[in-house]
């Protein structure tokens, strides 16, 4: 066992505070990683506050992990000591179902094992995430970080990045396609970068006039103010694909009407019921598709890192000492970060 420093929430009302626990010794297929950086995702806040009612405390959040390999188990072939590697949202799955066999472990029929707040399939302990100085993960769930990428700015690719990249690829977004990105947060700003890199003409939909110049700076070709009915009506039947990153219920109908026939509206942020209801006629009448997508499988998570290296894409980040994590959560709740906090885990040594 290996003593591990971390930050944890002890209950849904307590702030994150120093915590220590033991990581397991590497199993034959495990990689031990010393963590250098960990991105901060909205999911981390949801779990520390028990917003979804399934948190098991203490919670050590963090699923955008970048670090260096310090030891490998006897059967490990993909990674070696010294490699810069990443761990995203999952650390295990059944590995034998049809989804796992297709490299789509996030859709494992038995359920994937989350990087934190998940139950280990072997020893049945709860998993602890990347707000810690080290982690032990099966090699299948560890990806290589290309040398060209700044490791800190690469961290959010493991959740915010793959979440937006996977559906763009799955639905075959290509050069010349007209793509709408709804929402300009951690996910949305990555979606713009990927859609542009794939050659699409990109429009950002935002509620506020104040975000127009920022959207253009991020590379968007056009900006539509979604609260402006005239602008939304003028956009009717013009988009091939809509990437919807908004995590709270919102009216999808104006966006569906902005799709061409055969267009696809893909949800990556919303987990609640859709309110107000979707006009089925807007789907049926134009053979439009309304769909959802969850992160990406392990082969695709490696692919997105390689794609980012090839196209010089990283996340826009603000670095953070772990001692300031509770303030960072408050700022995230107000949307006050461009666009992702990343914890410099060197700060944990002083915790
Ligand atoms: Zn996340
Ligand atoms: Zn499976």
GROMACS .gro file of C-alpha atoms and ligand atoms in nm:
model
  353
    1UNK     CA    1   0.000   0.000   0.000
    2UNK     CA    2   0.112   0.348  -0.075
    3UNK     CA    3   0.016   0.647   0.138
    4UNK     CA    4  -0.145   0.913  -0.076
    5UNK     CA    5  -0.205   1.281  -0.006
    6UNK     CA    6  -0.532   1.419  -0.136
    7UNK     CA    7  -0.812   1.670  -0.098
    8UNK     CA    8  -1.154   1.529  -0.015
    9UNK     CA    9  -1.507   1.633   0.072
   10UNK     CA   10  -1.618   1.449   0.386
   11UNK     CA   11  -1.987   1.528   0.342
   12UNK     CA   12  -2.218   1.710   0.103
   13UNK     CA   13  -2.196   2.024   0.316
   14UNK     CA   14  -1.824   2.024   0.392
   15UNK     CA   15  -1.560   2.201   0.188
   16UNK     CA   16  -1.271   2.015   0.032
   17UNK     CA   17  -0.987   1.967   0.281
   18UNK     CA   18  -0.663   1.767   0.313
   19UNK     CA   19  -0.712   1.391   0.339
   20UNK     CA   20  -0.485   1.090   0.316
   21UNK     CA   21  -0.548   0.727   0.227
   22UNK     CA   22  -0.365   0.424   0.084
   23UNK     CA   23  -0.348   0.344  -0.287
   24UNK     CA   24  -0.326  -0.027  -0.370
   25UNK     CA   25  -0.001  -0.190  -0.481
   26UNK     CA   26  -0.002  -0.230  -0.861
   27UNK     CA   27  -0.179  -0.544  -0.985
   28UNK     CA   28  -0.015  -0.722  -1.283
   29UNK     CA   29  -0.193  -0.494  -1.536
   30UNK     CA   30  -0.164  -0.173  -1.332
   31UNK     CA   31   0.031   0.145  -1.386
   32UNK     CA   32   0.134   0.367  -1.089
   33UNK     CA   33   0.125   0.735  -1.176
   34UNK     CA   34   0.258   1.039  -0.993
   35UNK     CA   35   0.005   1.313  -1.068
   36UNK     CA   36   0.129   1.649  -1.197
   37UNK     CA   37  -0.196   1.815  -1.302
   38UNK     CA   38  -0.567   1.759  -1.261
   39UNK     CA   39  -0.842   1.950  -1.439
   40UNK     CA   40  -1.150   2.065  -1.248
   41UNK     CA   41  -1.481   1.955  -1.402
   42UNK     CA   42  -1.836   2.058  -1.305
   43UNK     CA   43  -1.899   1.690  -1.230
   44UNK     CA   44  -1.652   1.725  -0.942
   45UNK     CA   45  -1.876   1.989  -0.785
   46UNK     CA   46  -2.188   1.775  -0.838
   47UNK     CA   47  -2.030   1.478  -0.658
   48UNK     CA   48  -1.891   1.679  -0.365
   49UNK     CA   49  -2.238   1.833  -0.312
   50UNK     CA   50  -2.416   1.499  -0.371
   51UNK     CA   51  -2.634   1.670  -0.633
   52UNK     CA   52  -2.719   1.336  -0.796
   53UNK     CA   53  -2.783   1.153  -0.467
   54UNK     CA   54  -2.525   0.880  -0.532
   55UNK     CA   55  -2.210   1.022  -0.369
   56UNK     CA   56  -2.023   0.798  -0.125
   57UNK     CA   57  -1.814   1.007   0.115
   58UNK     CA   58  -1.534   1.087   0.146
   59UNK     CA   59  -1.518   1.197  -0.220
   60UNK     CA   60  -1.177   1.267  -0.377
   61UNK     CA   61  -1.277   1.422  -0.712
   62UNK     CA   62  -1.073   1.463  -1.028
   63UNK     CA   63  -1.097   1.286  -1.364
   64UNK     CA   64  -0.871   1.492  -1.589
   65UNK     CA   65  -0.542   1.350  -1.467
   66UNK     CA   66  -0.196   1.400  -1.617
   67UNK     CA   67   0.116   1.251  -1.461
   68UNK     CA   68   0.424   1.036  -1.499
   69UNK     CA   69   0.452   0.658  -1.470
   70UNK     CA   70   0.652   0.556  -1.163
   71UNK     CA   71   0.597   0.178  -1.167
   72UNK     CA   72   0.423  -0.086  -1.378
   73UNK     CA   73   0.283  -0.432  -1.300
   74UNK     CA   74   0.440  -0.746  -1.445
   75UNK     CA   75   0.194  -0.778  -1.737
   76UNK     CA   76   0.200  -0.414  -1.850
   77UNK     CA   77   0.312  -0.366  -2.209
   78UNK     CA   78   0.168  -0.029  -2.317
   79UNK     CA   79   0.340   0.203  -2.071
   80UNK     CA   80   0.682   0.228  -1.906
   81UNK     CA   81   0.835   0.418  -1.617
   82UNK     CA   82   0.884   0.785  -1.706
   83UNK     CA   83   0.605   0.806  -1.967
   84UNK     CA   84   0.375   1.109  -1.949
   85UNK     CA   85   0.024   0.968  -1.934
   86UNK     CA   86  -0.336   1.060  -1.875
   87UNK     CA   87  -0.636   0.913  -1.696
   88UNK     CA   88  -0.985   1.035  -1.778
   89UNK     CA   89  -1.334   0.964  -1.646
   90UNK     CA   90  -1.313   0.585  -1.607
   91UNK     CA   91  -1.062   0.337  -1.466
   92UNK     CA   92  -1.228   0.003  -1.546
   93UNK     CA   93  -1.519  -0.175  -1.714
   94UNK     CA   94  -1.625  -0.539  -1.763
   95UNK     CA   95  -1.398  -0.562  -2.072
   96UNK     CA   96  -1.601  -0.846  -2.226
   97UNK     CA   97  -1.941  -0.703  -2.328
   98UNK     CA   98  -2.017  -0.583  -2.681
   99UNK     CA   99  -1.949  -0.219  -2.590
  100UNK     CA  100  -1.616  -0.296  -2.423
  101UNK     CA  101  -1.513  -0.522  -2.712
  102UNK     CA  102  -1.580  -0.229  -2.945
  103UNK     CA  103  -1.356   0.001  -2.739
  104UNK     CA  104  -1.660   0.190  -2.612
  105UNK     CA  105  -1.601   0.119  -2.244
  106UNK     CA  106  -1.806   0.423  -2.140
  107UNK     CA  107  -2.116   0.234  -2.254
  108UNK     CA  108  -2.017  -0.093  -2.078
  109UNK     CA  109  -2.332  -0.300  -2.031
  110UNK     CA  110  -2.237  -0.359  -1.669
  111UNK     CA  111  -2.148   0.008  -1.619
  112UNK     CA  112  -1.802   0.161  -1.629
  113UNK     CA  113  -1.603   0.216  -1.310
  114UNK     CA  114  -1.569   0.590  -1.251
  115UNK     CA  115  -1.228   0.735  -1.171
  116UNK     CA  116  -1.382   0.851  -0.845
  117UNK     CA  117  -1.697   0.753  -0.657
  118UNK     CA  118  -1.684   0.421  -0.844
  119UNK     CA  119  -1.663   0.074  -0.690
  120UNK     CA  120  -1.346  -0.119  -0.773
  121UNK     CA  121  -1.443  -0.443  -0.949
  122UNK     CA  122  -1.183  -0.651  -0.757
  123UNK     CA  123  -1.161  -0.528  -0.397
  124UNK     CA  124  -1.495  -0.338  -0.389
  125UNK     CA  125  -1.341  -0.026  -0.234
  126UNK     CA  126  -1.453   0.314  -0.363
  127UNK     CA  127  -1.226   0.481  -0.619
  128UNK     CA  128  -1.055   0.811  -0.538
  129UNK     CA  129  -0.974   1.058  -0.814
  130UNK     CA  130  -0.704   1.294  -0.922
  131UNK     CA  131  -0.705   1.559  -0.648
  132UNK     CA  132  -0.424   1.344  -0.507
  133UNK     CA  133  -0.052   1.295  -0.553
  134UNK     CA  134  -0.070   0.951  -0.714
  135UNK     CA  135  -0.307   0.702  -0.872
  136UNK     CA  136  -0.296   0.333  -0.970
  137UNK     CA  137  -0.489   0.239  -1.286
  138UNK     CA  138  -0.512  -0.060  -1.519
  139UNK     CA  139  -0.308   0.009  -1.835
  140UNK     CA  140  -0.613  -0.018  -2.063
  141UNK     CA  141  -0.751   0.298  -1.902
  142UNK     CA  142  -0.425   0.495  -1.926
  143UNK     CA  143  -0.350   0.700  -2.239
  144UNK     CA  144  -0.025   0.842  -2.371
  145UNK     CA  145   0.019   1.218  -2.374
  146UNK     CA  146   0.200   1.323  -2.694
  147UNK     CA  147   0.524   1.512  -2.630
  148UNK     CA  148   0.402   1.811  -2.829
  149UNK     CA  149   0.118   1.885  -2.586
  150UNK     CA  150   0.159   2.110  -2.282
  151UNK     CA  151   0.071   1.856  -2.011
  152UNK     CA  152  -0.123   2.101  -1.792
  153UNK     CA  153  -0.336   2.230  -2.080
  154UNK     CA  154  -0.388   1.872  -2.200
  155UNK     CA  155  -0.560   1.765  -1.876
  156UNK     CA  156  -0.910   1.889  -1.970
  157UNK     CA  157  -0.893   1.705  -2.304
  158UNK     CA  158  -0.956   1.389  -2.098
  159UNK     CA  159  -1.313   1.497  -2.016
  160UNK     CA  160  -1.414   1.829  -2.175
  161UNK     CA  161  -1.218   1.744  -2.489
  162UNK     CA  162  -1.325   1.386  -2.550
  163UNK     CA  163  -1.687   1.469  -2.465
  164UNK     CA  164  -1.706   1.712  -2.757
  165UNK     CA  165  -1.468   1.534  -2.996
  166UNK     CA  166  -1.641   1.195  -2.983
  167UNK     CA  167  -1.983   1.303  -3.118
  168UNK     CA  168  -1.829   1.527  -3.387
  169UNK     CA  169  -1.637   1.222  -3.512
  170UNK     CA  170  -1.917   0.971  -3.462
  171UNK     CA  171  -2.159   1.177  -3.672
  172UNK     CA  172  -1.894   1.240  -3.934
  173UNK     CA  173  -1.862   1.619  -3.917
  174UNK     CA  174  -1.643   1.718  -4.210
  175UNK     CA  175  -1.504   2.012  -4.405
  176UNK     CA  176  -1.776   2.250  -4.517
  177UNK     CA  177  -2.038   2.131  -4.268
  178UNK     CA  178  -2.224   2.398  -4.079
  179UNK     CA  179  -2.190   2.328  -3.707
  180UNK     CA  180  -2.359   2.511  -3.421
  181UNK     CA  181  -2.207   2.504  -3.071
  182UNK     CA  182  -2.454   2.583  -2.794
  183UNK     CA  183  -2.291   2.720  -2.480
  184UNK     CA  184  -1.944   2.868  -2.433
  185UNK     CA  185  -1.800   2.699  -2.128
  186UNK     CA  186  -1.532   2.434  -2.084
  187UNK     CA  187  -1.707   2.198  -2.327
  188UNK     CA  188  -1.821   2.459  -2.578
  189UNK     CA  189  -1.484   2.621  -2.629
  190UNK     CA  190  -1.329   2.279  -2.699
  191UNK     CA  191  -1.612   2.200  -2.940
  192UNK     CA  192  -1.530   2.513  -3.141
  193UNK     CA  193  -1.166   2.415  -3.171
  194UNK     CA  194  -1.246   2.060  -3.285
  195UNK     CA  195  -1.516   2.162  -3.531
  196UNK     CA  196  -1.283   2.423  -3.684
  197UNK     CA  197  -0.999   2.168  -3.704
  198UNK     CA  198  -1.236   1.933  -3.891
  199UNK     CA  199  -1.297   2.210  -4.144
  200UNK     CA  200  -1.651   2.303  -4.041
  201UNK     CA  201  -1.807   2.649  -4.053
  202UNK     CA  202  -1.878   2.714  -3.685
  203UNK     CA  203  -2.147   2.925  -3.521
  204UNK     CA  204  -2.163   2.979  -3.146
  205UNK     CA  205  -2.504   3.021  -2.987
  206UNK     CA  206  -2.488   3.227  -2.670
  207UNK     CA  207  -2.747   3.404  -2.456
  208UNK     CA  208  -2.537   3.710  -2.393
  209UNK     CA  209  -2.419   3.984  -2.628
  210UNK     CA  210  -2.114   4.021  -2.404
  211UNK     CA  211  -1.974   3.687  -2.523
  212UNK     CA  212  -1.970   3.773  -2.895
  213UNK     CA  213  -1.613   3.901  -2.911
  214UNK     CA  214  -1.490   3.612  -2.696
  215UNK     CA  215  -1.665   3.363  -2.926
  216UNK     CA  216  -1.495   3.516  -3.230
  217UNK     CA  217  -1.162   3.505  -3.047
  218UNK     CA  218  -1.217   3.132  -2.993
  219UNK     CA  219  -1.237   3.090  -3.368
  220UNK     CA  220  -1.612   3.093  -3.431
  221UNK     CA  221  -1.708   3.215  -3.779
  222UNK     CA  222  -2.044   3.347  -3.660
  223UNK     CA  223  -2.230   3.416  -3.336
  224UNK     CA  224  -2.605   3.397  -3.285
  225UNK     CA  225  -2.769   3.544  -2.976
  226UNK     CA  226  -3.007   3.264  -2.882
  227UNK     CA  227  -3.245   3.493  -2.692
  228UNK     CA  228  -3.300   3.700  -3.010
  229UNK     CA  229  -3.602   3.539  -3.182
  230UNK     CA  230  -3.531   3.710  -3.512
  231UNK     CA  231  -3.175   3.577  -3.526
  232UNK     CA  232  -3.299   3.226  -3.440
  233UNK     CA  233  -3.570   3.239  -3.709
  234UNK     CA  234  -3.321   3.362  -3.968
  235UNK     CA  235  -3.108   3.055  -3.891
  236UNK     CA  236  -3.389   2.811  -3.985
  237UNK     CA  237  -3.286   2.499  -4.180
  238UNK     CA  238  -2.921   2.596  -4.209
  239UNK     CA  239  -2.719   2.366  -3.981
  240UNK     CA  240  -2.591   2.011  -4.034
  241UNK     CA  241  -2.504   1.954  -3.672
  242UNK     CA  242  -2.569   2.112  -3.332
  243UNK     CA  243  -2.340   2.036  -3.036
  244UNK     CA  244  -2.542   2.122  -2.727
  245UNK     CA  245  -2.323   2.162  -2.416
  246UNK     CA  246  -2.580   2.333  -2.192
  247UNK     CA  247  -2.618   2.138  -1.863
  248UNK     CA  248  -2.957   2.276  -1.757
  249UNK     CA  249  -3.302   2.230  -1.919
  250UNK     CA  250  -3.356   2.468  -2.213
  251UNK     CA  251  -3.593   2.495  -2.509
  252UNK     CA  252  -3.454   2.274  -2.788
  253UNK     CA  253  -3.723   2.361  -3.043
  254UNK     CA  254  -3.563   2.677  -3.186
  255UNK     CA  255  -3.239   2.481  -3.233
  256UNK     CA  256  -3.413   2.185  -3.397
  257UNK     CA  257  -3.573   2.425  -3.643
  258UNK     CA  258  -3.227   2.563  -3.722
  259UNK     CA  259  -3.116   2.217  -3.844
  260UNK     CA  260  -3.134   2.119  -4.210
  261UNK     CA  261  -3.330   1.804  -4.293
  262UNK     CA  262  -3.124   1.503  -4.175
  263UNK     CA  263  -2.949   1.736  -3.930
  264UNK     CA  264  -2.841   1.612  -3.588
  265UNK     CA  265  -2.878   1.777  -3.247
  266UNK     CA  266  -2.649   1.613  -2.996
  267UNK     CA  267  -2.678   1.656  -2.619
  268UNK     CA  268  -2.357   1.626  -2.418
  269UNK     CA  269  -2.437   1.839  -2.113
  270UNK     CA  270  -2.798   1.772  -2.016
  271UNK     CA  271  -2.889   1.478  -1.791
  272UNK     CA  272  -3.237   1.591  -1.680
  273UNK     CA  273  -3.573   1.567  -1.860
  274UNK     CA  274  -3.608   1.802  -2.156
  275UNK     CA  275  -3.824   2.104  -2.069
  276UNK     CA  276  -4.023   2.241  -2.246
  277UNK     CA  277  -4.121   1.933  -2.453
  278UNK     CA  278  -3.972   1.876  -2.797
  279UNK     CA  279  -4.212   1.929  -3.091
  280UNK     CA  280  -4.193   1.581  -3.246
  281UNK     CA  281  -4.304   1.730  -3.576
  282UNK     CA  282  -3.977   1.921  -3.596
  283UNK     CA  283  -3.799   1.583  -3.596
  284UNK     CA  284  -4.043   1.377  -3.803
  285UNK     CA  285  -4.103   1.643  -4.068
  286UNK     CA  286  -3.734   1.678  -4.152
  287UNK     CA  287  -3.588   1.338  -4.053
  288UNK     CA  288  -3.386   1.522  -3.791
  289UNK     CA  289  -3.202   1.331  -3.519
  290UNK     CA  290  -3.197   1.421  -3.149
  291UNK     CA  291  -2.925   1.222  -2.971
  292UNK     CA  292  -2.681   1.215  -2.682
  293UNK     CA  293  -2.321   1.117  -2.625
  294UNK     CA  294  -2.107   1.034  -2.321
  295UNK     CA  295  -1.729   1.105  -2.311
  296UNK     CA  296  -1.549   0.854  -2.541
  297UNK     CA  297  -1.396   0.505  -2.531
  298UNK     CA  298  -1.029   0.442  -2.460
  299UNK     CA  299  -0.912   0.414  -2.824
  300UNK     CA  300  -1.091   0.740  -2.905
  301UNK     CA  301  -0.947   0.909  -2.593
  302UNK     CA  302  -0.600   0.829  -2.728
  303UNK     CA  303  -0.713   0.949  -3.070
  304UNK     CA  304  -0.828   1.288  -2.940
  305UNK     CA  305  -0.493   1.349  -2.766
  306UNK     CA  306  -0.309   1.263  -3.088
  307UNK     CA  307  -0.551   1.483  -3.286
  308UNK     CA  308  -0.484   1.773  -3.047
  309UNK     CA  309  -0.107   1.731  -3.089
  310UNK     CA  310  -0.144   1.722  -3.467
  311UNK     CA  311  -0.368   2.030  -3.480
  312UNK     CA  312  -0.206   2.229  -3.197
  313UNK     CA  313  -0.519   2.221  -2.984
  314UNK     CA  314  -0.519   2.254  -2.606
  315UNK     CA  315  -0.766   2.379  -2.354
  316UNK     CA  316  -0.757   2.741  -2.231
  317UNK     CA  317  -0.675   2.700  -1.864
  318UNK     CA  318  -0.621   2.888  -1.541
  319UNK     CA  319  -0.373   2.718  -1.309
  320UNK     CA  320  -0.466   2.674  -0.949
  321UNK     CA  321  -0.304   2.565  -0.622
  322UNK     CA  322  -0.512   2.298  -0.454
  323UNK     CA  323  -0.540   2.518  -0.143
  324UNK     CA  324  -0.769   2.744  -0.351
  325UNK     CA  325  -1.000   2.471  -0.480
  326UNK     CA  326  -1.304   2.581  -0.277
  327UNK     CA  327  -1.279   2.937  -0.417
  328UNK     CA  328  -1.242   2.790  -0.764
  329UNK     CA  329  -1.570   2.597  -0.719
  330UNK     CA  330  -1.748   2.921  -0.624
  331UNK     CA  331  -1.611   3.092  -0.934
  332UNK     CA  332  -1.714   2.799  -1.156
  333UNK     CA  333  -2.069   2.819  -1.023
  334UNK     CA  334  -2.075   3.178  -1.150
  335UNK     CA  335  -1.922   3.081  -1.484
  336UNK     CA  336  -1.613   3.283  -1.394
  337UNK     CA  337  -1.335   3.078  -1.556
  338UNK     CA  338  -1.185   3.079  -1.905
  339UNK     CA  339  -1.229   2.792  -1.957
  340UNK     CA  340  -1.101   2.530  -1.723
  341UNK     CA  341  -0.921   2.531  -1.389
  342UNK     CA  342  -0.627   2.293  -1.368
  343UNK     CA  343  -0.472   2.210  -1.033
  344UNK     CA  344  -0.093   2.221  -1.016
  345UNK     CA  345  -0.045   1.914  -0.802
  346UNK     CA  346   0.299   2.035  -0.684
  347UNK     CA  347   0.094   2.253  -0.447
  348UNK     CA  348  -0.036   1.940  -0.274
  349UNK     CA  349   0.312   1.875  -0.133
  350UNK     CA  350   0.263   2.186   0.084
  351UNK     CA  351  -0.090   2.094   0.188
  352LIG    ZN1  352  -1.570   1.575  -1.632
  353LIG    ZN1  353  -1.839  -0.400  -2.062
   0.00000   0.00000   0.00000
